[in-house]
Every structure is written in structure tokens, then in C-alpha cells.
Short mmCIF file of C-alpha atoms in Angstrom, two decimals:
data_model
loop_
_atom_site.label_atom_id
_atom_site.label_comp_id
_atom_site.label_asym_id
_atom_site.label_seq_id
_atom_site.Cartn_x
_atom_site.Cartn_y
_atom_site.Cartn_z
CA MET A 1 98.34 126.76 123.78
CA SER A 2 94.59 127.61 125.65
CA ARG A 3 93.29 127.98 122.30
CA LEU A 4 93.76 124.93 121.12
CA GLN A 5 93.03 122.88 124.49
CA ASP A 6 89.63 124.74 124.20
CA ARG A 7 89.09 122.85 121.15
CA TRP A 8 89.42 119.88 122.46
CA ALA A 9 85.88 119.21 123.29
CA THR A 10 85.23 118.40 119.37
CA LEU A 11 87.93 115.56 119.80
CA THR A 12 85.05 112.80 121.63
CA ALA A 13 85.67 109.42 121.62
CA ASP A 14 83.23 108.53 119.19
CA ARG A 15 84.73 111.24 116.62
CA LEU A 16 88.17 109.83 117.04
CA ARG A 17 86.88 106.29 116.30
CA GLY A 18 85.99 107.31 113.23
CA MET A 19 89.55 108.89 112.11
CA ARG A 20 90.60 106.53 109.39
CA ARG A 21 94.22 106.03 107.60
CA GLY A 22 95.42 104.33 104.82
CA ILE A 23 98.68 104.08 103.36
CA GLU A 24 100.52 103.77 100.03
CA LYS A 25 103.90 102.57 99.41
CA GLU A 26 105.79 102.68 96.03
CA SER A 27 109.37 100.37 95.64
CA LEU A 28 111.46 99.79 93.01
CA ARG A 29 111.80 95.90 92.18
CA ALA A 30 115.87 95.63 92.29
CA LEU A 31 118.04 93.17 91.36
CA PRO A 32 120.42 91.49 93.99
CA GLY A 33 123.33 93.59 92.73
CA GLY A 34 121.70 97.12 93.22
CA GLU A 35 120.31 96.95 89.27
CA LEU A 36 116.75 98.12 88.26
CA ALA A 37 114.65 94.57 87.27
CA LEU A 38 113.56 95.65 83.93
CA THR A 39 111.30 92.62 84.46
CA PRO A 40 107.62 92.94 83.62
CA HIS A 41 105.32 93.24 86.70
CA PRO A 42 104.51 89.77 87.86
CA GLN A 43 101.40 88.09 86.89
CA ALA A 44 101.16 86.59 89.81
CA LEU A 45 100.37 89.89 91.85
CA GLY A 46 97.26 90.43 89.35
CA ALA A 47 96.71 93.49 86.95
CA ALA A 48 98.31 96.25 87.77
CA LEU A 49 94.99 98.27 86.17
CA THR A 50 92.38 96.76 88.12
CA HIS A 51 94.04 95.05 91.33
CA PRO A 52 92.68 97.05 94.68
CA THR A 53 95.89 96.49 96.78
CA ILE A 54 99.15 96.13 94.30
CA THR A 55 99.56 97.87 91.49
CA THR A 56 102.43 100.20 90.02
CA ASP A 57 103.66 103.56 89.67
CA PHE A 58 105.44 105.29 86.86
CA SER A 59 107.19 102.26 86.05
CA GLU A 60 106.66 98.64 85.42
CA SER A 61 109.55 98.17 87.98
CA GLN A 62 107.67 100.44 90.59
CA ILE A 63 105.52 98.51 92.92
CA GLU A 64 102.74 100.65 95.29
CA ILE A 65 101.20 98.85 97.32
CA VAL A 66 97.60 99.92 98.58
CA THR A 67 96.07 99.58 101.91
CA GLY A 68 92.22 100.34 102.81
CA ALA A 69 91.46 102.80 105.27
CA HIS A 70 91.66 101.80 108.69
CA GLY A 71 90.22 102.92 112.04
CA GLU A 72 93.53 102.09 114.00
CA VAL A 73 96.94 102.44 113.29
CA ALA A 74 97.41 98.37 114.02
CA GLY A 75 95.21 97.54 111.29
CA ALA A 76 96.49 99.70 108.70
CA MET A 77 100.05 98.42 109.07
CA GLY A 78 98.63 94.81 109.71
CA GLU A 79 97.30 94.90 106.04
CA LEU A 80 100.84 96.49 104.59
CA GLU A 81 102.63 93.73 106.15
CA GLN A 82 100.06 91.02 104.79
CA ILE A 83 100.54 92.19 101.34
CA HIS A 84 104.31 93.00 101.79
CA ARG A 85 104.24 89.18 102.79
CA GLN A 86 102.62 88.39 99.33
CA VAL A 87 104.91 90.26 97.37
CA TYR A 88 107.92 88.47 98.38
CA ARG A 89 106.89 85.64 98.09
CA VAL A 90 105.83 85.85 94.69
CA LEU A 91 109.26 87.70 93.96
CA ASP A 92 110.83 84.83 95.52
CA GLN A 93 109.06 82.20 93.52
CA LEU A 94 110.28 84.03 90.17
CA GLY A 95 113.88 84.59 91.47
CA ASP A 96 116.14 86.99 93.71
CA GLU A 97 114.37 90.60 92.96
CA MET A 98 114.03 92.32 95.51
CA LEU A 99 112.33 95.49 96.91
CA TRP A 100 114.50 98.70 97.26
CA VAL A 101 114.19 100.26 100.76
CA SER A 102 115.38 103.46 99.53
CA SER A 103 113.04 106.46 98.57
CA MET A 104 116.44 107.12 95.61
CA PRO A 105 116.34 104.93 93.35
CA CYS A 106 118.56 101.87 93.01
CA GLY A 107 121.11 101.38 89.77
CA LEU A 108 119.40 103.17 86.97
CA PRO A 109 120.00 101.86 83.17
CA SER A 110 119.93 104.91 80.35
CA ASP A 111 116.57 107.09 80.88
CA GLU A 112 114.92 105.79 78.08
CA THR A 113 115.72 102.02 79.36
CA ILE A 114 113.26 102.36 82.09
CA PRO A 115 110.32 100.83 81.31
CA ILE A 116 106.85 102.99 81.77
CA GLY A 117 103.59 101.50 83.32
CA ARG A 118 101.96 98.89 81.04
CA TYR A 119 97.85 98.92 81.95
CA GLY A 120 96.64 96.62 78.75
CA THR A 121 94.82 97.84 75.55
CA SER A 122 91.81 99.31 76.77
CA ASN A 123 91.16 103.28 76.50
CA VAL A 124 91.81 104.03 80.38
CA GLY A 125 94.80 101.71 80.74
CA SER A 126 96.59 103.54 77.48
CA ALA A 127 96.02 106.93 78.83
CA LYS A 128 97.46 105.82 82.22
CA SER A 129 100.59 104.89 79.74
CA ILE A 130 100.62 107.88 77.77
CA TYR A 131 100.33 109.93 80.71
CA ARG A 132 103.50 108.68 81.90
CA MET A 133 105.44 109.03 79.02
CA GLY A 134 104.70 112.48 79.49
CA LEU A 135 105.86 112.60 82.38
CA SER A 136 109.28 111.12 80.76
CA HIS A 137 109.09 113.45 78.36
CA ARG A 138 108.87 116.32 80.64
CA TYR A 139 111.11 115.45 83.60
CA GLY A 140 112.88 112.25 82.93
CA ARG A 141 111.95 108.82 83.96
CA ARG A 142 114.86 109.11 86.47
CA MET A 143 112.73 111.38 88.86
CA GLN A 144 109.83 109.16 88.34
CA THR A 145 111.67 106.25 89.78
CA ILE A 146 111.93 108.00 93.67
CA SER A 147 109.82 106.19 95.70
CA GLY A 148 107.68 107.36 99.04
CA ILE A 149 105.08 106.27 101.49
CA HIS A 150 101.72 108.24 100.85
CA TYR A 151 99.51 108.50 104.40
CA ASN A 152 95.56 108.72 103.88
CA TRP A 153 94.21 110.48 106.43
CA SER A 154 90.44 111.65 107.70
CA LEU A 155 88.17 112.62 110.32
CA PRO A 156 84.34 112.60 110.90
CA GLY A 157 82.72 116.03 110.60
CA VAL A 158 85.50 118.06 109.23
CA SER A 159 84.47 120.20 106.21
CA SER A 160 86.26 121.17 102.90
CA ASP A 161 86.95 124.84 104.45
CA GLU A 162 88.68 123.07 107.82
CA TYR A 163 90.62 120.37 105.57
CA PHE A 164 92.09 123.34 103.79
CA ALA A 165 93.19 125.31 107.03
CA LEU A 166 94.36 121.73 108.30
CA ILE A 167 96.36 121.56 104.91
CA ARG A 168 97.84 125.75 105.22
CA ASN A 169 99.21 124.63 108.90
CA PHE A 170 100.98 121.22 107.48
CA ARG A 171 102.48 122.68 104.80
CA ARG A 172 103.66 125.83 107.50
CA ASP A 173 105.32 122.59 109.76
CA ALA A 174 106.39 119.85 106.74
CA PRO A 175 110.16 120.76 107.25
CA VAL A 176 109.38 119.40 110.92
CA LEU A 177 108.56 116.18 109.40
CA LEU A 178 111.42 116.31 106.76
CA TYR A 179 113.79 116.70 109.56
CA LEU A 180 112.28 114.06 111.57
CA PHE A 181 112.08 111.20 109.43
CA GLY A 182 113.65 111.99 106.10
CA ALA A 183 115.83 108.94 105.06
CA SER A 184 117.37 110.01 101.96
CA PRO A 185 120.33 111.75 102.17
CA ALA A 186 122.21 110.23 99.50
CA VAL A 187 121.75 108.69 96.13
CA CYS A 188 123.24 106.78 93.92
CA GLY A 189 125.43 108.64 91.00
CA SER A 190 123.58 107.05 88.34
CA PHE A 191 120.79 109.42 89.40
CA LEU A 192 122.47 112.26 88.42
CA ALA A 193 124.02 110.88 85.42
CA ALA A 194 124.80 113.94 83.20
CA ARG A 195 122.58 116.46 85.30
CA ASP A 196 123.98 119.37 87.40
CA HIS A 197 124.03 119.13 90.64
CA VAL A 198 125.98 120.29 94.17
CA LEU A 199 126.20 117.15 96.02
CA GLN A 200 129.45 115.61 97.73
CA PRO A 201 131.33 112.35 96.64
CA LEU A 202 129.96 109.31 98.67
CA GLY A 203 132.21 106.42 98.45
CA GLU A 204 132.99 105.30 94.54
CA GLN A 205 129.59 105.65 93.14
CA GLY A 206 127.94 107.53 95.61
CA LEU A 207 126.46 111.56 96.34
CA HIS A 208 125.10 113.21 99.33
CA LEU A 209 124.88 116.45 101.08
CA PRO A 210 126.21 115.95 104.73
CA HIS A 211 123.48 117.44 106.51
CA ALA A 212 120.45 116.14 104.47
CA THR A 213 117.38 114.62 105.44
CA SER A 214 115.46 114.17 102.29
CA LEU A 215 117.22 114.56 98.69
CA ARG A 216 113.85 112.92 97.30
CA MET A 217 111.50 116.27 98.44
CA GLY A 218 114.33 118.89 97.84
CA ARG A 219 115.65 120.51 94.48
CA LEU A 220 116.81 117.06 93.15
CA GLY A 221 113.32 115.68 93.79
CA TYR A 222 109.83 116.00 92.73
CA GLN A 223 110.48 119.43 91.92
CA SER A 224 109.33 121.00 88.32
CA ASP A 225 110.66 124.24 86.84
CA ALA A 226 107.13 124.33 85.05
CA GLN A 227 105.08 124.02 88.40
CA ALA A 228 106.86 126.43 90.28
CA THR A 229 105.33 129.22 87.82
CA LEU A 230 102.15 128.20 89.69
CA ALA A 231 101.14 130.17 92.68
CA VAL A 232 98.70 127.94 94.05
CA SER A 233 96.74 128.70 96.89
CA TYR A 234 95.14 126.73 99.99
CA ASN A 235 92.62 129.34 101.27
CA ASP A 236 89.38 127.24 99.79
CA LEU A 237 88.20 124.88 97.33
CA ASP A 238 87.33 127.47 94.79
CA GLY A 239 90.87 129.11 94.63
CA TYR A 240 92.36 125.62 94.91
CA GLY A 241 90.52 124.55 92.10
CA ALA A 242 90.36 127.96 90.27
CA SER A 243 94.27 127.18 90.22
CA LEU A 244 93.98 123.72 89.16
CA GLN A 245 91.89 124.68 85.96
CA ASP A 246 94.25 127.02 84.66
CA ALA A 247 97.03 124.38 84.87
CA LEU A 248 95.26 121.80 83.67
CA THR A 249 93.70 123.80 80.44
CA GLN A 250 96.48 126.27 79.40
CA PRO A 251 98.69 125.32 77.07
CA TYR A 252 102.16 125.60 77.79
CA GLY A 253 105.09 126.51 75.40
CA PRO A 254 107.72 123.77 76.11
CA TYR A 255 105.35 120.88 76.24
CA GLU A 256 103.71 122.47 72.88
CA THR A 257 106.94 122.24 71.40
CA VAL A 258 106.87 118.37 72.31
CA GLY A 259 103.54 117.71 71.24
CA VAL A 260 100.96 115.07 71.93
CA ARG A 261 102.07 112.86 69.27
CA ASN A 262 105.41 112.22 67.46
CA PRO A 263 105.67 112.34 63.41
CA GLY A 264 105.03 108.58 63.69
CA GLY A 265 101.71 109.10 65.47
CA ASP A 266 102.54 107.84 68.72
CA TYR A 267 101.61 109.48 71.72
CA ASN A 268 104.05 111.45 73.52
CA GLN A 269 101.75 113.14 76.39
CA LEU A 270 97.99 113.18 76.84
CA SER A 271 97.79 117.07 76.47
CA THR A 272 100.96 120.13 75.81
CA THR A 273 98.85 121.70 78.94
CA LEU A 274 101.09 122.50 82.07
CA LEU A 275 99.38 119.79 83.88
CA GLN A 276 98.50 116.98 81.99
CA ILE A 277 95.80 115.48 84.75
CA GLU A 278 95.73 116.69 88.44
CA ASN A 279 97.90 113.94 89.47
CA GLU A 280 100.87 115.74 87.84
CA PHE A 281 100.64 118.01 90.46
CA TYR A 282 103.44 117.77 93.28
CA GLY A 283 103.03 119.27 97.00
CA THR A 284 103.63 117.38 100.15
CA ILE A 285 100.16 116.56 100.90
CA ARG A 286 96.80 117.04 98.44
CA PRO A 287 93.18 117.31 99.70
CA LYS A 288 91.47 114.45 98.13
CA ARG A 289 87.70 112.83 96.87
CA THR A 290 87.29 109.09 95.76
CA VAL A 291 85.93 109.40 92.29
CA PHE A 292 83.51 107.86 90.49
CA SER A 293 84.39 105.52 87.47
CA GLY A 294 85.67 107.75 84.84
CA GLU A 295 85.51 111.15 87.12
CA ARG A 296 87.67 113.76 87.10
CA PRO A 297 89.66 114.43 90.49
CA LEU A 298 89.05 117.84 90.13
CA HIS A 299 85.00 117.32 89.48
CA ALA A 300 85.16 115.14 92.24
CA LEU A 301 86.33 117.64 94.66
CA ARG A 302 84.17 120.50 92.96
CA GLU A 303 80.78 118.25 93.34
CA ARG A 304 81.24 116.76 96.90
CA GLY A 305 84.26 118.61 98.68
CA VAL A 306 87.46 116.99 100.45
CA GLN A 307 86.94 113.56 102.10
CA TYR A 308 90.16 112.93 102.95
CA VAL A 309 93.85 114.55 102.69
CA GLU A 310 96.98 112.50 101.22
CA VAL A 311 100.23 112.90 103.21
CA ARG A 312 103.29 112.86 100.50
CA CYS A 313 106.11 113.96 102.06
CA MET A 314 106.95 111.10 103.83
CA ASP A 315 110.67 108.76 102.73
CA LEU A 316 111.22 105.10 102.92
CA ASP A 317 112.31 104.33 106.12
CA PRO A 318 115.14 101.67 105.49
CA PHE A 319 115.56 100.68 108.64
CA GLU A 320 111.85 99.39 109.24
CA PRO A 321 110.92 96.36 107.04
CA LEU A 322 107.68 98.01 105.93
CA GLY A 323 108.88 101.15 105.42
CA ILE A 324 107.05 103.21 107.81
CA SER A 325 106.58 101.85 111.34
CA ALA A 326 103.29 102.29 113.76
CA THR A 327 105.18 105.01 115.97
CA THR A 328 105.35 106.73 112.65
CA ALA A 329 101.93 106.38 111.81
CA HIS A 330 100.67 107.67 115.38
CA PHE A 331 102.70 110.46 115.52
CA LEU A 332 101.24 111.57 112.11
CA ASP A 333 97.80 111.06 113.52
CA ILE A 334 98.75 113.46 116.28
CA PHE A 335 100.60 115.77 113.70
CA LEU A 336 97.36 116.59 111.77
CA LEU A 337 95.28 116.56 114.41
CA VAL A 338 97.14 119.65 115.80
CA ASN A 339 97.28 121.09 112.20
CA LEU A 340 93.58 120.81 112.01
CA LEU A 341 92.93 122.52 115.33
CA ALA A 342 95.23 125.22 115.34
CA ASP A 343 94.76 128.64 114.17
CA SER A 344 94.97 128.74 110.43
CA PRO A 345 95.47 132.36 108.91
CA PRO A 346 95.16 132.87 105.09
CA ASP A 347 97.98 132.00 102.98
CA THR A 348 99.71 134.57 100.49
CA PRO A 349 102.11 134.46 97.97
CA GLN A 350 104.92 135.90 99.96
CA GLU A 351 103.96 133.21 102.71
CA ILE A 352 104.41 130.62 99.85
CA GLU A 353 107.89 131.51 99.01
CA VAL A 354 109.32 131.46 102.17
CA LEU A 355 107.31 127.92 102.78
CA LYS A 356 109.34 126.63 99.55
CA ARG A 357 112.62 128.05 100.98
CA ASN A 358 111.76 126.33 104.15
CA GLN A 359 111.22 122.80 102.45
CA HIS A 360 114.65 123.20 100.35
CA LEU A 361 116.63 123.78 102.99
CA ALA A 362 114.93 121.40 105.28
CA ALA A 363 115.62 118.68 102.50
CA GLU A 364 118.94 119.76 101.95
CA ARG A 365 120.27 120.83 105.31
CA GLY A 366 118.08 120.14 107.91
CA ARG A 367 120.75 118.75 110.52
CA GLU A 368 122.72 121.59 109.85
CA PRO A 369 124.15 123.41 113.27
CA GLY A 370 122.85 126.87 113.40
CA LEU A 371 121.14 126.82 110.38
CA LEU A 372 117.84 129.39 110.95
CA PHE A 373 114.77 128.75 109.38
CA GLU A 374 111.75 131.39 108.73
CA ARG A 375 108.00 130.79 111.12
CA ALA A 376 105.46 132.95 111.69
CA GLY A 377 107.65 135.90 111.07
CA GLN A 378 110.70 134.89 113.45
CA ARG A 379 113.65 133.26 112.87
CA LEU A 380 114.67 129.80 114.62
CA SER A 381 116.48 127.05 114.52
CA MET A 382 115.30 123.21 113.48
CA PRO A 383 115.50 121.85 116.82
CA GLN A 384 113.32 125.02 118.16
CA TRP A 385 110.78 124.46 115.58
CA ALA A 386 110.92 120.57 116.15
CA ASP A 387 110.58 121.30 120.04
CA GLN A 388 107.77 123.53 119.72
CA VAL A 389 105.59 120.89 117.35
CA ILE A 390 106.32 118.18 119.34
CA GLY A 391 105.09 120.09 122.56
CA GLN A 392 102.01 120.80 120.80
CA CYS A 393 101.60 117.13 119.70
CA ARG A 394 102.34 116.18 123.33
CA THR A 395 99.08 117.97 124.49
CA VAL A 396 96.81 116.56 121.82
CA ALA A 397 98.28 112.77 122.04
CA ALA A 398 97.31 112.96 125.86
CA HIS A 399 94.01 113.97 125.26
CA VAL A 400 93.48 111.26 122.64
CA ASP A 401 94.77 108.60 124.70
CA ALA A 402 92.50 109.71 127.09
CA GLN A 403 89.42 109.41 125.13
CA LEU A 404 90.78 106.19 123.47
CA GLY A 405 92.69 104.50 126.16
CA GLY A 406 95.80 103.13 126.55
CA ASN A 407 98.63 105.30 125.54
CA ALA A 408 99.89 104.65 121.84
CA TYR A 409 99.67 108.26 120.97
CA ARG A 410 101.95 108.98 124.11
CA ARG A 411 104.30 106.72 123.93
CA ALA A 412 104.96 107.89 120.00
CA VAL A 413 105.08 111.44 120.87
CA GLU A 414 107.76 110.65 123.40
CA ALA A 415 109.70 108.21 120.89
CA VAL A 416 109.67 110.97 118.52
CA ALA A 417 111.03 113.31 121.17
CA GLU A 418 113.58 111.11 122.40
CA MET A 419 115.29 111.19 118.53
CA ALA A 420 114.83 114.72 118.33
CA ALA A 421 116.66 115.30 121.04
CA ASP A 422 119.67 113.28 119.87
CA PRO A 423 119.88 114.10 115.80
CA ALA A 424 122.30 111.32 115.38
CA ARG A 425 119.19 109.05 116.16
CA LEU A 426 117.00 110.48 112.91
CA PRO A 427 116.55 108.26 110.31
CA SER A 428 119.16 110.64 107.72
CA ALA A 429 121.64 110.67 109.93
CA ARG A 430 121.55 106.42 110.64
CA VAL A 431 121.66 106.39 107.20
CA LEU A 432 125.09 108.31 106.52
CA ALA A 433 126.82 106.95 109.54
CA ALA A 434 125.53 102.97 108.58
CA THR A 435 126.92 103.87 105.04
CA LEU A 436 130.36 105.18 106.42
CA HIS A 437 131.17 103.18 109.41
CA ASP A 438 129.58 99.99 107.85
CA HIS A 439 129.93 100.07 103.86
CA GLY A 440 132.87 101.23 103.53
CA GLY A 441 130.87 104.87 102.02
CA SER A 442 129.11 102.84 99.55
CA PHE A 443 125.49 104.15 99.83
CA MET A 444 124.35 101.14 97.02
CA ASP A 445 125.84 98.54 99.45
CA PHE A 446 124.37 99.84 102.79
CA VAL A 447 120.61 100.32 100.70
CA ARG A 448 121.63 96.46 98.99
CA GLU A 449 121.95 94.99 102.41
CA ARG A 450 118.97 96.58 104.11
CA SER A 451 117.39 95.50 101.34
CA ALA A 452 118.52 91.96 101.25
CA ALA A 453 117.91 91.67 105.06
CA THR A 454 114.11 93.40 104.60
CA ARG A 455 113.04 90.08 101.72
CA GLN A 456 114.82 87.58 104.75
CA VAL A 457 112.40 89.01 107.04
CA LEU A 458 109.45 89.14 105.48
CA LEU A 459 110.40 85.82 103.90
CA ALA A 460 110.77 84.34 106.91
CA GLN A 461 106.57 85.13 108.03
CA PRO A 462 104.66 82.97 105.13
CA LEU A 463 101.24 83.43 104.56
CA ALA A 464 98.65 81.48 105.98
CA ALA A 465 96.69 79.24 102.87
CA HIS A 466 93.85 80.80 103.25
CA GLU A 467 95.85 84.33 103.00
CA ILE A 468 97.28 83.10 99.79
CA ALA A 469 93.78 81.87 98.41
CA HIS A 470 92.85 85.28 98.76
CA PHE A 471 95.47 87.19 96.97
CA GLU A 472 95.27 84.22 94.31
CA GLN A 473 91.87 85.04 93.88
CA THR A 474 92.06 88.79 94.17
CA ALA A 475 94.65 88.08 91.01
CA ALA A 476 92.36 86.24 89.32
CA GLU A 477 89.57 88.90 89.41
CA SER A 478 91.64 91.62 88.39
CA PHE A 479 92.51 90.00 85.17
CA GLU A 480 88.60 89.34 84.55
CA ALA A 481 87.65 93.20 85.51
CA GLN A 482 90.63 94.37 82.79
CA ARG A 483 89.50 92.20 80.29
CA GLN A 484 85.87 93.24 80.99
CA VAL A 485 87.31 96.63 80.78
CA GLU A 486 88.56 96.42 77.14
CA ALA A 487 85.82 94.25 76.29
CA SER A 488 83.73 97.23 76.97
CA ASP A 489 85.43 99.97 75.15
CA THR A 490 83.91 101.21 72.20
CA MET A 491 85.31 104.70 71.36
CA PRO A 492 88.22 105.14 69.46
CA PHE A 493 91.21 106.25 71.94
CA GLU A 494 91.74 110.07 70.75
CA LEU A 495 88.00 110.87 70.67
CA TYR A 496 88.09 109.11 74.33
CA ARG A 497 91.31 111.24 74.74
CA GLN A 498 89.67 114.65 74.14
CA GLN A 499 86.19 114.23 75.78
CA TYR A 500 88.22 113.13 79.22
CA LEU A 501 90.13 116.46 78.83
CA LEU A 502 87.72 118.94 77.96
CA PRO A 503 87.64 121.42 80.47
CA SER A 504 83.80 121.37 81.20
CA ARG A 505 84.65 117.65 82.87
CA LEU A 506 86.53 119.48 85.82
CA GLY A 507 83.09 120.81 87.01
CA LEU A 508 82.53 123.80 88.85
CA ARG A 509 81.31 123.83 92.60
CA SER A 510 77.91 123.42 92.96
CA PRO A 511 75.41 124.91 95.27
CA GLN A 512 74.81 121.71 96.79
CA SER A 513 78.45 120.69 97.61
CA ARG A 514 78.80 124.45 99.58
CA GLN A 515 75.69 123.48 101.45
CA ALA A 516 76.91 120.21 102.49
CA ASP A 517 79.90 121.56 103.90
CA ALA A 518 78.16 124.42 105.70
CA ALA A 519 75.88 121.39 107.08
CA VAL A 520 79.31 119.90 108.36
CA ALA A 521 80.88 123.02 109.44
CA GLY A 522 77.62 123.23 111.59
CA THR A 523 78.88 120.10 113.22
CA SER A 524 82.43 121.46 114.28
CA ALA A 525 82.12 125.08 114.19
CA SER A 526 84.66 125.17 116.70
CA LEU A 527 87.43 123.73 114.97
#
């Protein structure tokens, strides 16, 4: 702890005021009975291709809400709520659809019936849809309907090397986040139709594991046997980039069998490589950089360095109307600061295997009494591990509150500590308890009730006239932006696809990028 304390001086009030966070939240549109809504993305919400805050994820039925980057948690949560109120306003005008409040999907139709996102006729819009078609061939559409919260976070004066150090530490302690905030211990049986699994029955239609925290982050969620062959290291940007470049350029046998096009000429996928594009790579956290129009994400990282990190392991909390609470957001800020400040030794292939085992154990059996995990060469229980992490968070939260004023961060850490001290209060435990005690064991009835209640809560807070006018104008502008994109296309799609996927477009880390990182590191060398 003393080394951590020695580094507090780098977290000045001015620097902490530069901390930014933004939230991306995915949710399926569902019918009142709990079935997936098969209607198109509502026109009143704008063009999914170009709207800045309301789009779709994998499916046309899967809304994604995106906030901007905010200097305070309250700002991010406020924007998240405002966008939700607009989405519910539009859904209410169109009928009785609601947003499904669980990360694990609602009642799903046959796999081929789940609609893939549609983004218009432009080359970039077509590529987005074909990429999703590729995901459906590679992993099945069901897996892609899983939804979650992404938490984007940055701090001024952090170099790429320091962000990678943060990422290594985050990956080491991510199982604690699954334990504390996982909220997907059960799933509708339709999700696993004709698929082997080890889940136990829950009611007539549900399946679960009694001590699971986040099936979404376990072997039934965002997992891939193909990607399991990747040995991606997070020791530095060069090594990370080289690992991704291999996956983006080397053909993969099973995907070559699928082919880029089917015999009728329609596209099956963008490419036959292990990853079609960078976003296909799964992980609990990603290094990120804002891209220019048409730029590959890996090129942006290599040219200009890491700009922020994207936390990807957070489930939707069905007990929170927005899927995440301000308390959780404050805790994530502190957790990430701890990851940044603490020592971060290089990872190894052996440690990466341990991290994978820990993640699966935490996801599928995290609340199991007596279950032991591996951390820094020691064996410890999850309550012990969580207590260690929360202890570090307490120390940093006290410093942050002292610098910024108030007690929001200390209160958040203490609220999480109280929850950790009573595992029955953890979201995953609460989901199962409510399912069993209030809904006769029906997981679908539990989520349907929570979804309907959330819909009513947010409809009861109507937008002001000027807010409605803003969203209507933004929607109209998004359609005009899409029209301009489509009108500006001059290249045949196949040529566009080939050029976009050229290995030369992935870039190489430039000397200027290295110098910029060195300059940033010089401003925060004690981190």
C-alpha cells in the first residue's frame, strides 16, 4: 500500500477534474410477452448508421445508447437517462415494446430469424451489415444478442504504456467486478436451443447455475474457440498490435470453408481471417482511440497511441432503470485509478491462462462458498480477494474526494463494501432470489416484470419540449448525413471491401507516436 500512497501526488485536483467517462448500453427490444421484437429500428430514433447517440448493435432489434465523454459521473448518468427517456417515448408512440433489462436475451426465435442490423446502401453501411452476417456464421446469432454496459474512461497525462499497465492490472482483478456486479446467473432456455451446456433447470423454461454471477462473461457468453487460439499480450502497444495484425491478416481454415460469398453471390462475411475487423476481438477491456473517417482502429492506435480504455465486462443491472447506477460508475472510476497506480508486472502466457480460468470460475461459480482462485501465486477465496481490492479502493477514494471535495467516491466504495460483506445483496444473488421467491422460478417472468416496471418509471419522466425538439432535429440530421454518405460513394463495394482490408491500412507504430508517448510519460513518470 505504501507504494500506492507514494503515487497519490500525481492525482492532483486539476488532473482528476480532467478524468472523463462515457457509457454505451445495449438492450434488446422486447414484446410485452418477453419475445424478441422483430420490427425495424424505429425511424423516429434516427439513422443507426449516423446518429451520434442512438444506434443498433448486432441486431436490428438491439438498441445501443451512447453518451458523450463527461467530466462528472452525474453528467454521464444524466445524458444516459435523457436518451433512455427519448427511446421509451418513441417506443410508446409506436406500441408496447420495451427494452429488455437483462444482459441475457429475451425469448428468441430460430437463429436465422433474428434480424441483423441494417445501415443503408452505402459501402460503409453494407460493410457493417456484412460484418454482422459474418458474426452470425462464426458464432451464431443468439450469442450476439447478449447485451451489456461498456464504460469508456480516460485520465490526462497517461501514456500508452501506462494504459497497457492499467489494462494488465484490470484483467488480473476483473473477476472481482463479475462477483460484485454480475447480474446474469440465469437465462431463458431458448438461448441454448440445441446447444450443449451444464446449466440446471430453473422453473419451466429457465436455466441457471446456483452460484453464477455473469453467464454473459462465462463459457456460454462472449466466448470463441477460434479466438481462444489467440495469445494476445498486453505488455505494450507494439506486441498487442502485432497479435491483432496476425489475427486480422492470417486466413483461418473453418472461415475459409464458409467463404466470403455464398454460391448465389451474397456476402457471408467480410473476410476469412480469424478476425474480420478489430471489433470482433473479445475481451474484458480494450485500448481505444477515436478514429478518423475510414480509418482502421489498429492504425489509429499505432499512429496516435491509446486515448482511453473501454471496460466491457459489466452486465445490465435489472434493478437499475438505466442498467447501471451512479454508485457503480463512481466505483469503476476508483477501480481504474487503482489499476493505473499499482505496480503492473508484464503478463506471461502462463498468467494469461490463469486469468482465463479465474474469469470462468467467477462467472459460473463466483458465489460458491470455499471456491479458491489464483492471484499473484496465491490461492484465495472471492470474499478475500474482493476485500483486498475494496481496501485499495478505499484509500484512493479518500484521496480523490479530498482533492475534488465531497464524499461521492468514499460513499460509493462503502456501499460496494457493504454489498460484498453480505453476498445475498449481490445483483446475481438478488436476481435468483427474486426469480424463485417472487416469480415461481420463472426467470422470464422476473425480467419481464422488471422491464415493464422500468418502462413505466422512465415514461413517467417525460422530456421537455426543447429536449424533444433536439432529438427530432438530431434524427433528421442523421438521415441527411446517411443520405450524403450514400450519395458520395463512387467505388464498387467489392473494391471498397478489398481496399479496407489491406494489411497496409493497419499501420505500423510511427516514430512520432513513440515520441508522443515518451513526452506524455515524462509528465507522469511516477505512475
